[in-house]
PDB file of C-alpha atoms and ligand atoms in Angstrom:
ATOM      1  CA  MET T   1     -11.811  -2.368  18.165  1.00 70.00           C
ATOM      2  CA  ASP T   2     -10.121   0.525  20.035  1.00 90.00           C
ATOM      3  CA  ALA T   3     -10.737   4.204  19.237  1.00 89.00           C
ATOM      4  CA  GLY T   4      -7.633   4.542  17.048  1.00 89.00           C
ATOM      5  CA  ARG T   5      -8.541   1.551  14.894  1.00 92.00           C
ATOM      6  CA  LEU T   6     -12.127   2.730  14.633  1.00 93.00           C
ATOM      7  CA  PHE T   7     -10.940   6.144  13.499  1.00 94.00           C
ATOM      8  CA  ALA T   8      -8.670   4.573  10.854  1.00 94.00           C
ATOM      9  CA  ARG T   9     -11.574   2.417   9.653  1.00 95.00           C
ATOM     10  CA  LEU T  10     -13.886   5.416   9.463  1.00 95.00           C
ATOM     11  CA  ALA T  11     -11.269   7.444   7.597  1.00 95.00           C
ATOM     12  CA  ALA T  12     -10.661   4.662   5.066  1.00 96.00           C
ATOM     13  CA  ARG T  13     -14.359   4.212   4.356  1.00 96.00           C
ATOM     14  CA  ALA T  14     -15.006   7.927   4.050  1.00 97.00           C
ATOM     15  CA  VAL T  15     -12.027   8.624   1.778  1.00 97.00           C
ATOM     16  CA  VAL T  16     -12.740   5.672  -0.516  1.00 97.00           C
ATOM     17  CA  ALA T  17     -16.322   6.875  -0.879  1.00 97.00           C
ATOM     18  CA  ARG T  18     -15.376  10.559  -1.248  1.00 97.00           C
ATOM     19  CA  PRO T  19     -11.673  11.246  -1.877  1.00 96.00           C
ATOM     20  CA  ALA T  20     -12.223  14.987  -1.273  1.00 96.00           C
ATOM     21  CA  LEU T  21     -12.709  14.170   2.422  1.00 97.00           C
ATOM     22  CA  TRP T  22      -9.035  13.248   2.673  1.00 98.00           C
ATOM     23  CA  ARG T  23      -8.144  16.827   3.610  1.00 97.00           C
ATOM     24  CA  LEU T  24     -10.125  16.361   6.868  1.00 97.00           C
ATOM     25  CA  PHE T  25      -8.413  13.101   7.787  1.00 97.00           C
ATOM     26  CA  ARG T  26      -4.862  13.796   6.614  1.00 97.00           C
ATOM     27  CA  TRP T  27      -3.443  15.504   9.702  1.00 97.00           C
ATOM     28  CA  PRO T  28      -5.121  13.408  12.418  1.00 97.00           C
ATOM     29  CA  LEU T  29      -4.163  10.175  10.622  1.00 97.00           C
ATOM     30  CA  ARG T  30      -0.593  11.375  10.184  1.00 98.00           C
ATOM     31  CA  ALA T  31      -0.398  12.184  13.913  1.00 97.00           C
ATOM     32  CA  GLN T  32      -1.921   8.820  14.806  1.00 97.00           C
ATOM     33  CA  PHE T  33       0.595   6.850  12.723  1.00 98.00           C
ATOM     34  CA  ASP T  34       3.531   8.987  13.822  1.00 98.00           C
ATOM     35  CA  ALA T  35       2.681   8.030  17.401  1.00 97.00           C
ATOM     36  CA  LEU T  36       2.335   4.339  16.476  1.00 97.00           C
ATOM     37  CA  ALA T  37       5.611   4.179  14.538  1.00 97.00           C
ATOM     38  CA  PRO T  38       8.025   3.070  17.312  1.00 97.00           C
ATOM     39  CA  ALA T  39       5.882  -0.004  18.109  1.00 96.00           C
ATOM     40  CA  TRP T  40       4.437  -0.729  14.644  1.00 95.00           C
ATOM     41  CA  GLU T  41       6.992  -3.274  13.459  1.00 95.00           C
ATOM     42  CA  GLU T  42       6.157  -5.645  16.340  1.00 93.00           C
ATOM     43  CA  LEU T  43       2.376  -5.284  16.083  1.00 89.00           C
ATOM     44  CA  LEU T  44       1.946  -7.700  13.189  1.00 82.00           C
ATOM     45  CA  GLY T  45       2.589 -11.419  13.698  1.00 76.00           C
ATOM     46  CA  PRO T  46       4.475 -13.822  11.405  1.00 73.00           C
ATOM     47  CA  GLU T  47       1.330 -14.614   9.351  1.00 80.00           C
ATOM     48  CA  ALA T  48       0.807 -10.948   8.505  1.00 89.00           C
ATOM     49  CA  LEU T  49       2.488 -11.108   5.127  1.00 95.00           C
ATOM     50  CA  ALA T  50       0.929 -14.392   3.945  1.00 96.00           C
ATOM     51  CA  SER T  51      -1.720 -12.847   1.697  1.00 97.00           C
ATOM     52  CA  LEU T  52       0.787 -10.434   0.175  1.00 98.00           C
ATOM     53  CA  GLU T  53       3.166 -13.315  -0.516  1.00 97.00           C
ATOM     54  CA  ALA T  54       0.352 -15.301  -2.151  1.00 97.00           C
ATOM     55  CA  ALA T  55      -0.452 -12.283  -4.325  1.00 98.00           C
ATOM     56  CA  LEU T  56       3.178 -11.912  -5.407  1.00 98.00           C
ATOM     57  CA  ASP T  57       3.067 -15.567  -6.526  1.00 96.00           C
ATOM     58  CA  CYS T  58       0.376 -14.571  -9.053  1.00 94.00           C
ATOM     59  CA  LEU T  59       2.396 -11.947 -10.903  1.00 97.00           C
ATOM     60  CA  ASP T  60       3.042 -12.687 -14.576  1.00 92.00           C
ATOM     61  CA  ALA T  61       6.667 -11.483 -14.464  1.00 95.00           C
ATOM     62  CA  PRO T  62       9.126 -10.174 -11.857  1.00 97.00           C
ATOM     63  CA  PRO T  63       8.614  -6.406 -11.501  1.00 98.00           C
ATOM     64  CA  ALA T  64      11.523  -4.009 -12.041  1.00 98.00           C
ATOM     65  CA  ARG T  65      10.050  -0.854 -10.463  1.00 98.00           C
ATOM     66  CA  VAL T  66       7.926  -1.243  -7.349  1.00 98.00           C
ATOM     67  CA  LEU T  67       6.057   1.238  -5.154  1.00 98.00           C
ATOM     68  CA  ASP T  68       4.811   0.360  -1.659  1.00 98.00           C
ATOM     69  CA  VAL T  69       2.189   2.949  -0.722  1.00 98.00           C
ATOM     70  CA  GLY T  70       1.608   3.530   3.000  1.00 98.00           C
ATOM     71  CA  THR T  71       4.734   1.509   3.694  1.00 98.00           C
ATOM     72  CA  GLY T  72       4.728   2.043   7.476  1.00 98.00           C
ATOM     73  CA  THR T  73       7.936   0.479   8.779  1.00 97.00           C
ATOM     74  CA  GLY T  74       8.615  -0.998   5.350  1.00 97.00           C
ATOM     75  CA  LYS T  75       7.559  -4.640   5.815  1.00 96.00           C
ATOM     76  CA  ALA T  76       6.033  -5.015   2.353  1.00 97.00           C
ATOM     77  CA  ALA T  77       8.834  -3.068   0.651  1.00 98.00           C
ATOM     78  CA  ARG T  78      11.454  -5.346   2.208  1.00 97.00           C
ATOM     79  CA  LEU T  79       9.523  -8.488   1.325  1.00 97.00           C
ATOM     80  CA  VAL T  80       9.181  -7.440  -2.315  1.00 98.00           C
ATOM     81  CA  ALA T  81      12.866  -6.503  -2.531  1.00 98.00           C
ATOM     82  CA  GLU T  82      13.927  -9.859  -1.086  1.00 97.00           C
ATOM     83  CA  ARG T  83      11.545 -11.721  -3.356  1.00 97.00           C
ATOM     84  CA  PHE T  84      12.616  -9.911  -6.550  1.00 98.00           C
ATOM     85  CA  PRO T  85      16.394  -9.337  -6.407  1.00 97.00           C
ATOM     86  CA  GLU T  86      16.393  -7.183  -9.553  1.00 97.00           C
ATOM     87  CA  ALA T  87      13.666  -4.802  -8.384  1.00 98.00           C
ATOM     88  CA  GLU T  88      14.089  -1.168  -7.347  1.00 98.00           C
ATOM     89  CA  VAL T  89      11.626  -0.471  -4.542  1.00 98.00           C
ATOM     90  CA  LEU T  90      10.286   2.832  -3.240  1.00 98.00           C
ATOM     91  CA  GLY T  91       8.235   2.907  -0.038  1.00 98.00           C
ATOM     92  CA  VAL T  92       6.240   6.046   0.721  1.00 98.00           C
ATOM     93  CA  ASP T  93       4.367   7.053   3.825  1.00 98.00           C
ATOM     94  CA  LEU T  94       2.600  10.121   5.100  1.00 98.00           C
ATOM     95  CA  ALA T  95       4.034   9.790   8.615  1.00 98.00           C
ATOM     96  CA  PRO T  96       7.677  10.896   8.930  1.00 98.00           C
ATOM     97  CA  ALA T  97       8.213   8.715  12.008  1.00 98.00           C
ATOM     98  CA  MET T  98       7.176   5.631  10.009  1.00 98.00           C
ATOM     99  CA  VAL T  99       9.646   6.520   7.259  1.00 98.00           C
ATOM    100  CA  GLU T 100      12.370   6.986   9.870  1.00 98.00           C
ATOM    101  CA  GLU T 101      11.651   3.510  11.280  1.00 98.00           C
ATOM    102  CA  ALA T 102      11.553   1.991   7.783  1.00 98.00           C
ATOM    103  CA  ARG T 103      15.004   3.443   7.052  1.00 98.00           C
ATOM    104  CA  ARG T 104      16.347   2.238  10.406  1.00 98.00           C
ATOM    105  CA  LEU T 105      15.075  -1.325   9.855  1.00 97.00           C
ATOM    106  CA  LEU T 106      16.382  -1.649   6.290  1.00 97.00           C
ATOM    107  CA  LEU T 107      19.169  -4.202   6.020  1.00 95.00           C
ATOM    108  CA  PRO T 108      22.387  -2.845   4.449  1.00 97.00           C
ATOM    109  CA  GLU T 109      22.225  -5.457   1.666  1.00 97.00           C
ATOM    110  CA  LEU T 110      18.960  -3.928   0.445  1.00 97.00           C
ATOM    111  CA  ALA T 111      20.008  -0.308   0.820  1.00 97.00           C
ATOM    112  CA  ASP T 112      21.069   0.165  -2.799  1.00 97.00           C
ATOM    113  CA  ARG T 113      17.653  -0.935  -4.156  1.00 98.00           C
ATOM    114  CA  VAL T 114      15.148   0.162  -1.500  1.00 98.00           C
ATOM    115  CA  ARG T 115      14.346   3.774  -0.647  1.00 98.00           C
ATOM    116  CA  PHE T 116      11.823   5.355   1.681  1.00 98.00           C
ATOM    117  CA  GLN T 117      10.288   8.777   1.288  1.00 98.00           C
ATOM    118  CA  VAL T 118       7.642  10.885   3.030  1.00 98.00           C
ATOM    119  CA  ALA T 119       4.806  11.357   0.548  1.00 98.00           C
ATOM    120  CA  ASP T 120       1.036  11.496   0.401  1.00 98.00           C
ATOM    121  CA  ALA T 121      -0.706   8.768  -1.600  1.00 98.00           C
ATOM    122  CA  SER T 122      -3.263  11.310  -2.778  1.00 98.00           C
ATOM    123  CA  ALA T 123      -0.491  13.157  -4.682  1.00 97.00           C
ATOM    124  CA  LEU T 124       2.323  10.693  -5.321  1.00 97.00           C
ATOM    125  CA  PRO T 125       5.779  11.863  -6.358  1.00 91.00           C
ATOM    126  CA  GLY T 126       7.161  10.964  -9.770  1.00 90.00           C
ATOM    127  CA  PRO T 127       5.975  10.688 -13.336  1.00 96.00           C
ATOM    128  CA  ASP T 128       3.024   8.809 -14.808  1.00 97.00           C
ATOM    129  CA  ARG T 129       3.371   5.061 -15.506  1.00 97.00           C
ATOM    130  CA  ALA T 130       6.524   4.835 -13.384  1.00 97.00           C
ATOM    131  CA  PHE T 131       5.875   1.461 -11.691  1.00 98.00           C
ATOM    132  CA  ASP T 132       5.329  -2.152 -12.838  1.00 97.00           C
ATOM    133  CA  LEU T 133       3.964  -3.086  -9.433  1.00 98.00           C
ATOM    134  CA  VAL T 134       2.257  -1.058  -6.716  1.00 98.00           C
ATOM    135  CA  VAL T 135       1.570  -2.668  -3.349  1.00 98.00           C
ATOM    136  CA  LEU T 136      -0.860  -1.542  -0.677  1.00 98.00           C
ATOM    137  CA  LEU T 137      -0.743  -3.453   2.607  1.00 98.00           C
ATOM    138  CA  ASN T 138      -3.464  -2.287   5.001  1.00 97.00           C
ATOM    139  CA  MET T 139      -3.678   1.021   3.241  1.00 98.00           C
ATOM    140  CA  ILE T 140      -6.348   3.371   1.849  1.00 98.00           C
ATOM    141  CA  PRO T 141      -6.465   3.246  -1.985  1.00 98.00           C
ATOM    142  CA  PHE T 142      -6.353   6.562  -3.830  1.00 98.00           C
ATOM    143  CA  PHE T 143      -7.578   5.217  -7.136  1.00 98.00           C
ATOM    144  CA  ASP T 144      -6.733   8.078  -9.499  1.00 98.00           C
ATOM    145  CA  GLU T 145      -3.133   8.181  -8.358  1.00 98.00           C
ATOM    146  CA  LEU T 146      -2.787   4.394  -8.563  1.00 98.00           C
ATOM    147  CA  ALA T 147      -4.015   4.496 -12.148  1.00 97.00           C
ATOM    148  CA  ARG T 148      -1.629   7.349 -12.920  1.00 98.00           C
ATOM    149  CA  VAL T 149       1.565   5.700 -11.672  1.00 98.00           C
ATOM    150  CA  ILE T 150       1.024   2.077 -12.742  1.00 98.00           C
ATOM    151  CA  ALA T 151       2.413   1.323 -16.216  1.00 97.00           C
ATOM    152  CA  PRO T 152       0.250  -0.413 -18.841  1.00 96.00           C
ATOM    153  CA  GLY T 153       0.566  -4.149 -18.204  1.00 96.00           C
ATOM    154  CA  GLY T 154       1.579  -3.458 -14.600  1.00 98.00           C
ATOM    155  CA  SER T 155      -0.075  -4.807 -11.463  1.00 98.00           C
ATOM    156  CA  LEU T 156      -1.631  -3.558  -8.267  1.00 98.00           C
ATOM    157  CA  VAL T 157      -1.745  -5.695  -5.112  1.00 98.00           C
ATOM    158  CA  VAL T 158      -4.095  -4.634  -2.324  1.00 98.00           C
ATOM    159  CA  ALA T 159      -3.569  -6.875   0.725  1.00 98.00           C
ATOM    160  CA  HIS T 160      -5.175  -6.879   4.180  1.00 97.00           C
ATOM    161  CA  VAL T 161      -3.613  -8.850   7.033  1.00 95.00           C
ATOM    162  CA  SER T 162      -6.923  -9.804   8.694  1.00 94.00           C
ATOM    163  CA  GLY T 163      -9.344  -9.642   5.786  1.00 93.00           C
ATOM    164  CA  PRO T 164     -12.509  -7.674   6.613  1.00 94.00           C
ATOM    165  CA  SER T 165     -11.420  -7.296  10.276  1.00 93.00           C
ATOM    166  CA  THR T 166      -8.439  -5.176   9.220  1.00 93.00           C
ATOM    167  CA  PRO T 167      -9.129  -1.609  10.415  1.00 94.00           C
ATOM    168  CA  ILE T 168      -8.154  -0.091   7.051  1.00 96.00           C
ATOM    169  CA  TRP T 169     -10.174  -2.406   4.814  1.00 96.00           C
ATOM    170  CA  THR T 170     -11.565  -1.952   1.328  1.00 98.00           C
ATOM    171  CA  PRO T 171     -13.878  -4.733   0.123  1.00 97.00           C
ATOM    172  CA  PRO T 172     -12.759  -6.494  -3.095  1.00 98.00           C
ATOM    173  CA  GLU T 173     -16.006  -5.622  -4.865  1.00 98.00           C
ATOM    174  CA  THR T 174     -15.317  -1.928  -4.211  1.00 98.00           C
ATOM    175  CA  LEU T 175     -11.753  -2.299  -5.503  1.00 98.00           C
ATOM    176  CA  ARG T 176     -12.975  -3.992  -8.688  1.00 98.00           C
ATOM    177  CA  ALA T 177     -15.734  -1.454  -9.266  1.00 98.00           C
ATOM    178  CA  ARG T 178     -13.406   1.512  -8.858  1.00 98.00           C
ATOM    179  CA  LEU T 179     -10.439   0.064 -10.774  1.00 98.00           C
ATOM    180  CA  ALA T 180     -12.270  -1.299 -13.824  1.00 98.00           C
ATOM    181  CA  PRO T 181     -13.138   2.141 -15.270  1.00 97.00           C
ATOM    182  CA  LEU T 182      -9.480   3.156 -14.805  1.00 97.00           C
ATOM    183  CA  GLY T 183      -8.166   0.479 -17.181  1.00 96.00           C
ATOM    184  CA  PHE T 184      -7.700  -2.513 -14.861  1.00 97.00           C
ATOM    185  CA  ASP T 185      -9.202  -5.504 -16.600  1.00 91.00           C
ATOM    186  CA  SER T 186      -8.102  -8.625 -14.779  1.00 94.00           C
ATOM    187  CA  PHE T 187      -8.678  -9.378 -11.114  1.00 98.00           C
ATOM    188  CA  GLU T 188      -7.730 -12.229  -8.831  1.00 98.00           C
ATOM    189  CA  GLU T 189      -8.806 -12.621  -5.195  1.00 98.00           C
ATOM    190  CA  LEU T 190      -6.776 -14.630  -2.701  1.00 97.00           C
ATOM    191  CA  ALA T 191      -6.856 -15.631   0.948  1.00 97.00           C
ATOM    192  CA  ALA T 192      -3.890 -16.824   3.021  1.00 96.00           C
ATOM    193  CA  GLY T 193      -2.894 -16.878   6.697  1.00 94.00           C
ATOM    194  CA  GLY T 194      -6.092 -15.108   7.787  1.00 92.00           C
ATOM    195  CA  GLY T 195      -5.492 -12.282   5.322  1.00 96.00           C
ATOM    196  CA  THR T 196      -6.861 -11.460   1.898  1.00 97.00           C
ATOM    197  CA  ALA T 197      -5.492  -9.848  -1.243  1.00 98.00           C
ATOM    198  CA  LEU T 198      -6.619  -8.697  -4.632  1.00 98.00           C
ATOM    199  CA  VAL T 199      -4.324  -8.599  -7.654  1.00 98.00           C
ATOM    200  CA  ALA T 200      -5.439  -6.224 -10.409  1.00 98.00           C
ATOM    201  CA  ARG T 201      -3.690  -5.966 -13.770  1.00 97.00           C
ATOM    202  CA  ARG T 202      -3.692  -2.878 -15.900  1.00 96.00           C
ATOM    203  CA  ASN T 203      -4.575  -3.282 -19.534  1.00 92.00           C
ATOM    204  CA  ALA T 204      -1.313  -3.566 -21.516  1.00 89.00           C
ATOM    205  CA  ALA T 205      -2.774  -1.862 -24.571  1.00 80.00           C
ATOM    206  CA  GLU T 206      -3.447   1.542 -22.992  1.00 67.00           C
TER     207      GLU T 206
HETATM  208  C1  SAM G 301      -2.273   0.519   8.727  1.00 74.16           C
HETATM  209  S1  SAM G 301      -0.732   1.237   8.393  1.00 74.16           S
HETATM  210  C2  SAM G 301       0.018   0.025   7.317  1.00 74.16           C
HETATM  211  C3  SAM G 301       1.510   0.116   7.266  1.00 74.16           C
HETATM  212  C4  SAM G 301       2.191  -0.997   6.479  1.00 74.16           C
HETATM  213  N1  SAM G 301       1.745  -1.034   5.117  1.00 74.16           N
HETATM  214  C5  SAM G 301       1.944  -2.321   7.166  1.00 74.16           C
HETATM  215  O1  SAM G 301       0.976  -3.029   6.841  1.00 74.16           O
HETATM  216  O2  SAM G 301       2.732  -2.629   8.080  1.00 74.16           O
HETATM  217  C6  SAM G 301      -1.174   2.512   7.242  1.00 74.16           C
HETATM  218  C7  SAM G 301       0.007   3.336   6.853  1.00 74.16           C
HETATM  219  O3  SAM G 301      -0.397   4.190   5.793  1.00 74.16           O
HETATM  220  C8  SAM G 301       0.074   5.493   6.027  1.00 74.16           C
HETATM  221  N2  SAM G 301      -0.830   6.397   5.316  1.00 74.16           N
HETATM  222  C9  SAM G 301      -2.119   6.680   5.569  1.00 74.16           C
HETATM  223  N3  SAM G 301      -2.608   7.532   4.661  1.00 74.16           N
HETATM  224  C10 SAM G 301      -1.593   7.790   3.805  1.00 74.16           C
HETATM  225  C11 SAM G 301      -1.458   8.607   2.649  1.00 74.16           C
HETATM  226  N4  SAM G 301      -2.469   9.333   2.164  1.00 74.16           N
HETATM  227  N5  SAM G 301      -0.275   8.631   2.014  1.00 74.16           N
HETATM  228  C12 SAM G 301       0.782   7.902   2.459  1.00 74.16           C
HETATM  229  N6  SAM G 301       0.705   7.112   3.549  1.00 74.16           N
HETATM  230  C13 SAM G 301      -0.455   7.066   4.220  1.00 74.16           C
HETATM  231  C14 SAM G 301       0.073   5.640   7.524  1.00 74.16           C
HETATM  232  O4  SAM G 301       0.967   6.652   7.958  1.00 74.16           O
HETATM  233  C15 SAM G 301       0.483   4.250   7.967  1.00 74.16           C
HETATM  234  O5  SAM G 301       1.881   4.138   8.103  1.00 74.16           O
END
């Protein structure tokens, strides 16, 4: 693993364990991903989205309002929009250059339903309970904010393109342990195309 990937892995582990450490990692990670943005879209192969696709197959109902956190060049946001033609999709990313690429790569036929915005996952824009589905593809989970923005009965998908070898990787047992006290009461783990995913559902009664 090269130095950049190691740094991303270290940052993810540290921030999941102690979210307050995010303030130390925010600016270097933003600079790292800004620099990676022009080449990012081509870095992932055709199998990269397999685990995310498998996770979307598990959803109880098509989502209407979707958030892709740490969207990068927007791969997951585009996939979800194509998969669910009624859905409004917002992709957010800390790195402005990633958001610029995501906007550039968006097909005109999706432009009325898919938006990209610079935002920090540790302080997401918008009101509470605003999304039926939140997607994280190779992204650090900020648990309190995920719980805040996902509506009761909504779902969270956390997918990793290379399973535990993915630089930004959160083990499923950590995801379950951190999400359960926040009102997520149903979990499903999947593997596809070398990747893994966890689908968590938020209690509808809350
Ligand atoms: C490993 S990349 C994954 C990008 C995309 N989801 C994909 O798989 O192609 C992680 C992305 O998360 C973004 N990111 C990291 N920390 C973030 C934060 N706190 N808020 C928003 N985006 C963040 C980075 O800028 C980067 O674009």
